Every structure is written in structure tokens, then in C-alpha cells.
Amino acid sequence: TIIFPFEGEKEQLSILEELRPRFVVLFDPDVRVVREIEVFQAAFPESKVTVYFLQYEESVEEQKYLSDLKREQDMFRKLIDEKA
């Protein structure tokens, strides 16, 4: 078991590459970190990673994560609409 705070983008990917975890538990979910894990999985498809979010339902943290996710989706929709 290793507990590691994710801080910088390059640090995240290098830690994932070094440890090649099977499970990741996020105490403070962040869309950016989830995307880094997705990039890691795409780069190393043989490494199957299961991600768990540890947070209270209907908490401020959950609402922040969901707001960030919605903002990301809205930005992608806007980008697609502008390119169309």
C-alpha cells in the first residue's frame, strides 16, 4: 500500500508508470487526475487500473467534482460546435 499525493502533471504520469498500480483510491477527486489515469491506461493497456472515489454523497467535494466534470463537458461541446 502506498499513499501518494498527486501534485504535478508530469509527476502523476511518472508515478503511475513507475508503480503500475492495479487500484487507485482518490480521496479528493480531481478531473485532471482522472484524465491522467486514463492517459496512463491508454499508454499501458496491459495495466488494468480500477479507480475508487472516497467521498461523501452530496458533499461539497462531490459537488465540486461534478461541477468540474460538467464544465469540461461544456467546453468540449463548445469546441465541437466551433469546429463544425
mmCIF file with all atom_site columns, C-alpha atoms in Angstrom:
data_model
loop_
_atom_site.group_PDB
_atom_site.id
_atom_site.type_symbol
_atom_site.label_atom_id
_atom_site.label_alt_id
_atom_site.label_comp_id
_atom_site.label_asym_id
_atom_site.label_entity_id
_atom_site.label_seq_id
_atom_site.pdbx_PDB_ins_code
_atom_site.Cartn_x
_atom_site.Cartn_y
_atom_site.Cartn_z
_atom_site.occupancy
_atom_site.B_iso_or_equiv
_atom_site.pdbx_formal_charge
_atom_site.auth_seq_id
_atom_site.auth_comp_id
_atom_site.auth_asym_id
_atom_site.auth_atom_id
_atom_site.pdbx_PDB_model_num
ATOM 1  C CA . THR A 1 1  ? 0.000   0.000  0.000   1.00 0.00 ? 1  THR A CA 1
ATOM 2  C CA . ILE A 1 2  ? 1.345   3.392  -0.998  1.00 0.00 ? 2  ILE A CA 1
ATOM 3  C CA . ILE A 1 3  ? -0.241  6.740  -0.218  1.00 0.00 ? 3  ILE A CA 1
ATOM 4  C CA . PHE A 1 4  ? 0.949   9.454  -2.546  1.00 0.00 ? 4  PHE A CA 1
ATOM 5  C CA . PRO A 1 5  ? -0.332  12.996 -3.120  1.00 0.00 ? 5  PRO A CA 1
ATOM 6  C CA . PHE A 1 6  ? -0.652  13.914 -6.793  1.00 0.00 ? 6  PHE A CA 1
ATOM 7  C CA . GLU A 1 7  ? 0.661   17.400 -7.400  1.00 0.00 ? 7  GLU A CA 1
ATOM 8  C CA . GLY A 1 8  ? 2.177   17.976 -10.837 1.00 0.00 ? 8  GLY A CA 1
ATOM 9  C CA . GLU A 1 9  ? 1.099   16.526 -14.170 1.00 0.00 ? 9  GLU A CA 1
ATOM 10 C CA . LYS A 1 10 ? 4.475   15.035 -15.069 1.00 0.00 ? 10 LYS A CA 1
ATOM 11 C CA . GLU A 1 11 ? 4.830   13.681 -11.562 1.00 0.00 ? 11 GLU A CA 1
ATOM 12 C CA . GLN A 1 12 ? 1.469   11.899 -11.812 1.00 0.00 ? 12 GLN A CA 1
ATOM 13 C CA . LEU A 1 13 ? 2.231   10.079 -15.017 1.00 0.00 ? 13 LEU A CA 1
ATOM 14 C CA . SER A 1 14 ? 5.745   9.110  -13.922 1.00 0.00 ? 14 SER A CA 1
ATOM 15 C CA . ILE A 1 15 ? 4.456   7.752  -10.592 1.00 0.00 ? 15 ILE A CA 1
ATOM 16 C CA . LEU A 1 16 ? 1.807   5.729  -12.424 1.00 0.00 ? 16 LEU A CA 1
ATOM 17 C CA . GLU A 1 17 ? 4.414   4.401  -14.858 1.00 0.00 ? 17 GLU A CA 1
ATOM 18 C CA . GLU A 1 18 ? 6.784   3.517  -12.030 1.00 0.00 ? 18 GLU A CA 1
ATOM 19 C CA . LEU A 1 19 ? 4.271   1.839  -9.712  1.00 0.00 ? 19 LEU A CA 1
ATOM 20 C CA . ARG A 1 20 ? 1.864   0.423  -12.331 1.00 0.00 ? 20 ARG A CA 1
ATOM 21 C CA . PRO A 1 21 ? -0.944  0.228  -9.770  1.00 0.00 ? 21 PRO A CA 1
ATOM 22 C CA . ARG A 1 22 ? -3.959  -2.039 -10.116 1.00 0.00 ? 22 ARG A CA 1
ATOM 23 C CA . PHE A 1 23 ? -6.057  0.137  -7.814  1.00 0.00 ? 23 PHE A CA 1
ATOM 24 C CA . VAL A 1 24 ? -6.113  3.889  -7.242  1.00 0.00 ? 24 VAL A CA 1
ATOM 25 C CA . VAL A 1 25 ? -8.125  5.456  -4.431  1.00 0.00 ? 25 VAL A CA 1
ATOM 26 C CA . LEU A 1 26 ? -8.776  9.179  -4.797  1.00 0.00 ? 26 LEU A CA 1
ATOM 27 C CA . PHE A 1 27 ? -9.575  10.975 -1.559  1.00 0.00 ? 27 PHE A CA 1
ATOM 28 C CA . ASP A 1 28 ? -10.069 14.322 -3.257  1.00 0.00 ? 28 ASP A CA 1
ATOM 29 C CA . PRO A 1 29 ? -11.258 13.516 -6.787  1.00 0.00 ? 29 PRO A CA 1
ATOM 30 C CA . ASP A 1 30 ? -9.949  15.824 -9.470  1.00 0.00 ? 30 ASP A CA 1
ATOM 31 C CA . VAL A 1 31 ? -10.944 15.616 -13.142 1.00 0.00 ? 31 VAL A CA 1
ATOM 32 C CA . ARG A 1 32 ? -7.325  16.321 -14.145 1.00 0.00 ? 32 ARG A CA 1
ATOM 33 C CA . VAL A 1 33 ? -6.038  13.345 -12.134 1.00 0.00 ? 33 VAL A CA 1
ATOM 34 C CA . VAL A 1 34 ? -8.719  11.069 -13.584 1.00 0.00 ? 34 VAL A CA 1
ATOM 35 C CA . ARG A 1 35 ? -7.657  12.145 -17.094 1.00 0.00 ? 35 ARG A CA 1
ATOM 36 C CA . GLU A 1 36 ? -4.016  11.367 -16.234 1.00 0.00 ? 36 GLU A CA 1
ATOM 37 C CA . ILE A 1 37 ? -5.049  7.872  -15.165 1.00 0.00 ? 37 ILE A CA 1
ATOM 38 C CA . GLU A 1 38 ? -6.919  7.488  -18.458 1.00 0.00 ? 38 GLU A CA 1
ATOM 39 C CA . VAL A 1 39 ? -3.785  8.545  -20.380 1.00 0.00 ? 39 VAL A CA 1
ATOM 40 C CA . PHE A 1 40 ? -1.758  6.016  -18.396 1.00 0.00 ? 40 PHE A CA 1
ATOM 41 C CA . GLN A 1 41 ? -4.251  3.259  -19.241 1.00 0.00 ? 41 GLN A CA 1
ATOM 42 C CA . ALA A 1 42 ? -4.161  4.202  -22.923 1.00 0.00 ? 42 ALA A CA 1
ATOM 43 C CA . ALA A 1 43 ? -0.353  4.109  -22.907 1.00 0.00 ? 43 ALA A CA 1
ATOM 44 C CA . PHE A 1 44 ? -0.208  0.806  -20.995 1.00 0.00 ? 44 PHE A CA 1
ATOM 45 C CA . PRO A 1 45 ? -3.334  -1.186 -21.923 1.00 0.00 ? 45 PRO A CA 1
ATOM 46 C CA . GLU A 1 46 ? -1.982  -4.275 -20.151 1.00 0.00 ? 46 GLU A CA 1
ATOM 47 C CA . SER A 1 47 ? -2.209  -2.352 -16.850 1.00 0.00 ? 47 SER A CA 1
ATOM 48 C CA . LYS A 1 48 ? -5.833  -2.553 -15.799 1.00 0.00 ? 48 LYS A CA 1
ATOM 49 C CA . VAL A 1 49 ? -6.453  0.164  -13.216 1.00 0.00 ? 49 VAL A CA 1
ATOM 50 C CA . THR A 1 50 ? -9.564  0.341  -11.056 1.00 0.00 ? 50 THR A CA 1
ATOM 51 C CA . VAL A 1 51 ? -10.242 3.815  -9.662  1.00 0.00 ? 51 VAL A CA 1
ATOM 52 C CA . TYR A 1 52 ? -12.206 4.402  -6.473  1.00 0.00 ? 52 TYR A CA 1
ATOM 53 C CA . PHE A 1 53 ? -13.518 7.747  -5.248  1.00 0.00 ? 53 PHE A CA 1
ATOM 54 C CA . LEU A 1 54 ? -13.626 8.195  -1.498  1.00 0.00 ? 54 LEU A CA 1
ATOM 55 C CA . GLN A 1 55 ? -16.078 10.990 -0.718  1.00 0.00 ? 55 GLN A CA 1
ATOM 56 C CA . TYR A 1 56 ? -19.394 11.603 0.975   1.00 0.00 ? 56 TYR A CA 1
ATOM 57 C CA . GLU A 1 57 ? -22.555 11.678 -1.078  1.00 0.00 ? 57 GLU A CA 1
ATOM 58 C CA . GLU A 1 58 ? -23.932 15.164 -1.663  1.00 0.00 ? 58 GLU A CA 1
ATOM 59 C CA . SER A 1 59 ? -20.827 16.709 -0.113  1.00 0.00 ? 59 SER A CA 1
ATOM 60 C CA . VAL A 1 60 ? -19.125 19.905 -1.186  1.00 0.00 ? 60 VAL A CA 1
ATOM 61 C CA . GLU A 1 61 ? -16.284 17.809 -2.634  1.00 0.00 ? 61 GLU A CA 1
ATOM 62 C CA . GLU A 1 62 ? -18.700 15.737 -4.703  1.00 0.00 ? 62 GLU A CA 1
ATOM 63 C CA . GLN A 1 63 ? -20.431 18.865 -5.987  1.00 0.00 ? 63 GLN A CA 1
ATOM 64 C CA . LYS A 1 64 ? -17.067 20.422 -6.917  1.00 0.00 ? 64 LYS A CA 1
ATOM 65 C CA . TYR A 1 65 ? -16.033 17.306 -8.837  1.00 0.00 ? 65 TYR A CA 1
ATOM 66 C CA . LEU A 1 66 ? -19.374 17.142 -10.657 1.00 0.00 ? 66 LEU A CA 1
ATOM 67 C CA . SER A 1 67 ? -19.176 20.868 -11.477 1.00 0.00 ? 67 SER A CA 1
ATOM 68 C CA . ASP A 1 68 ? -15.661 20.431 -12.868 1.00 0.00 ? 68 ASP A CA 1
ATOM 69 C CA . LEU A 1 69 ? -16.843 17.461 -14.925 1.00 0.00 ? 69 LEU A CA 1
ATOM 70 C CA . LYS A 1 70 ? -19.787 19.439 -16.305 1.00 0.00 ? 70 LYS A CA 1
ATOM 71 C CA . ARG A 1 71 ? -17.530 22.395 -17.119 1.00 0.00 ? 71 ARG A CA 1
ATOM 72 C CA . GLU A 1 72 ? -15.205 20.041 -19.021 1.00 0.00 ? 72 GLU A CA 1
ATOM 73 C CA . GLN A 1 73 ? -18.127 18.564 -20.973 1.00 0.00 ? 73 GLN A CA 1
ATOM 74 C CA . ASP A 1 74 ? -19.455 22.032 -21.812 1.00 0.00 ? 74 ASP A CA 1
ATOM 75 C CA . MET A 1 75 ? -16.019 23.097 -23.056 1.00 0.00 ? 75 MET A CA 1
ATOM 76 C CA . PHE A 1 76 ? -15.796 20.045 -25.329 1.00 0.00 ? 76 PHE A CA 1
ATOM 77 C CA . ARG A 1 77 ? -19.290 20.707 -26.700 1.00 0.00 ? 77 ARG A CA 1
ATOM 78 C CA . LYS A 1 78 ? -18.366 24.337 -27.375 1.00 0.00 ? 78 LYS A CA 1
ATOM 79 C CA . LEU A 1 79 ? -15.150 23.267 -29.109 1.00 0.00 ? 79 LEU A CA 1
ATOM 80 C CA . ILE A 1 80 ? -17.028 20.767 -31.271 1.00 0.00 ? 80 ILE A CA 1
ATOM 81 C CA . ASP A 1 81 ? -19.666 23.353 -32.172 1.00 0.00 ? 81 ASP A CA 1
ATOM 82 C CA . GLU A 1 82 ? -16.995 25.908 -33.120 1.00 0.00 ? 82 GLU A CA 1
ATOM 83 C CA . LYS A 1 83 ? -15.189 23.384 -35.335 1.00 0.00 ? 83 LYS A CA 1
ATOM 84 C CA . ALA A 1 84 ? -18.415 22.241 -37.040 1.00 0.00 ? 84 ALA A CA 1
#
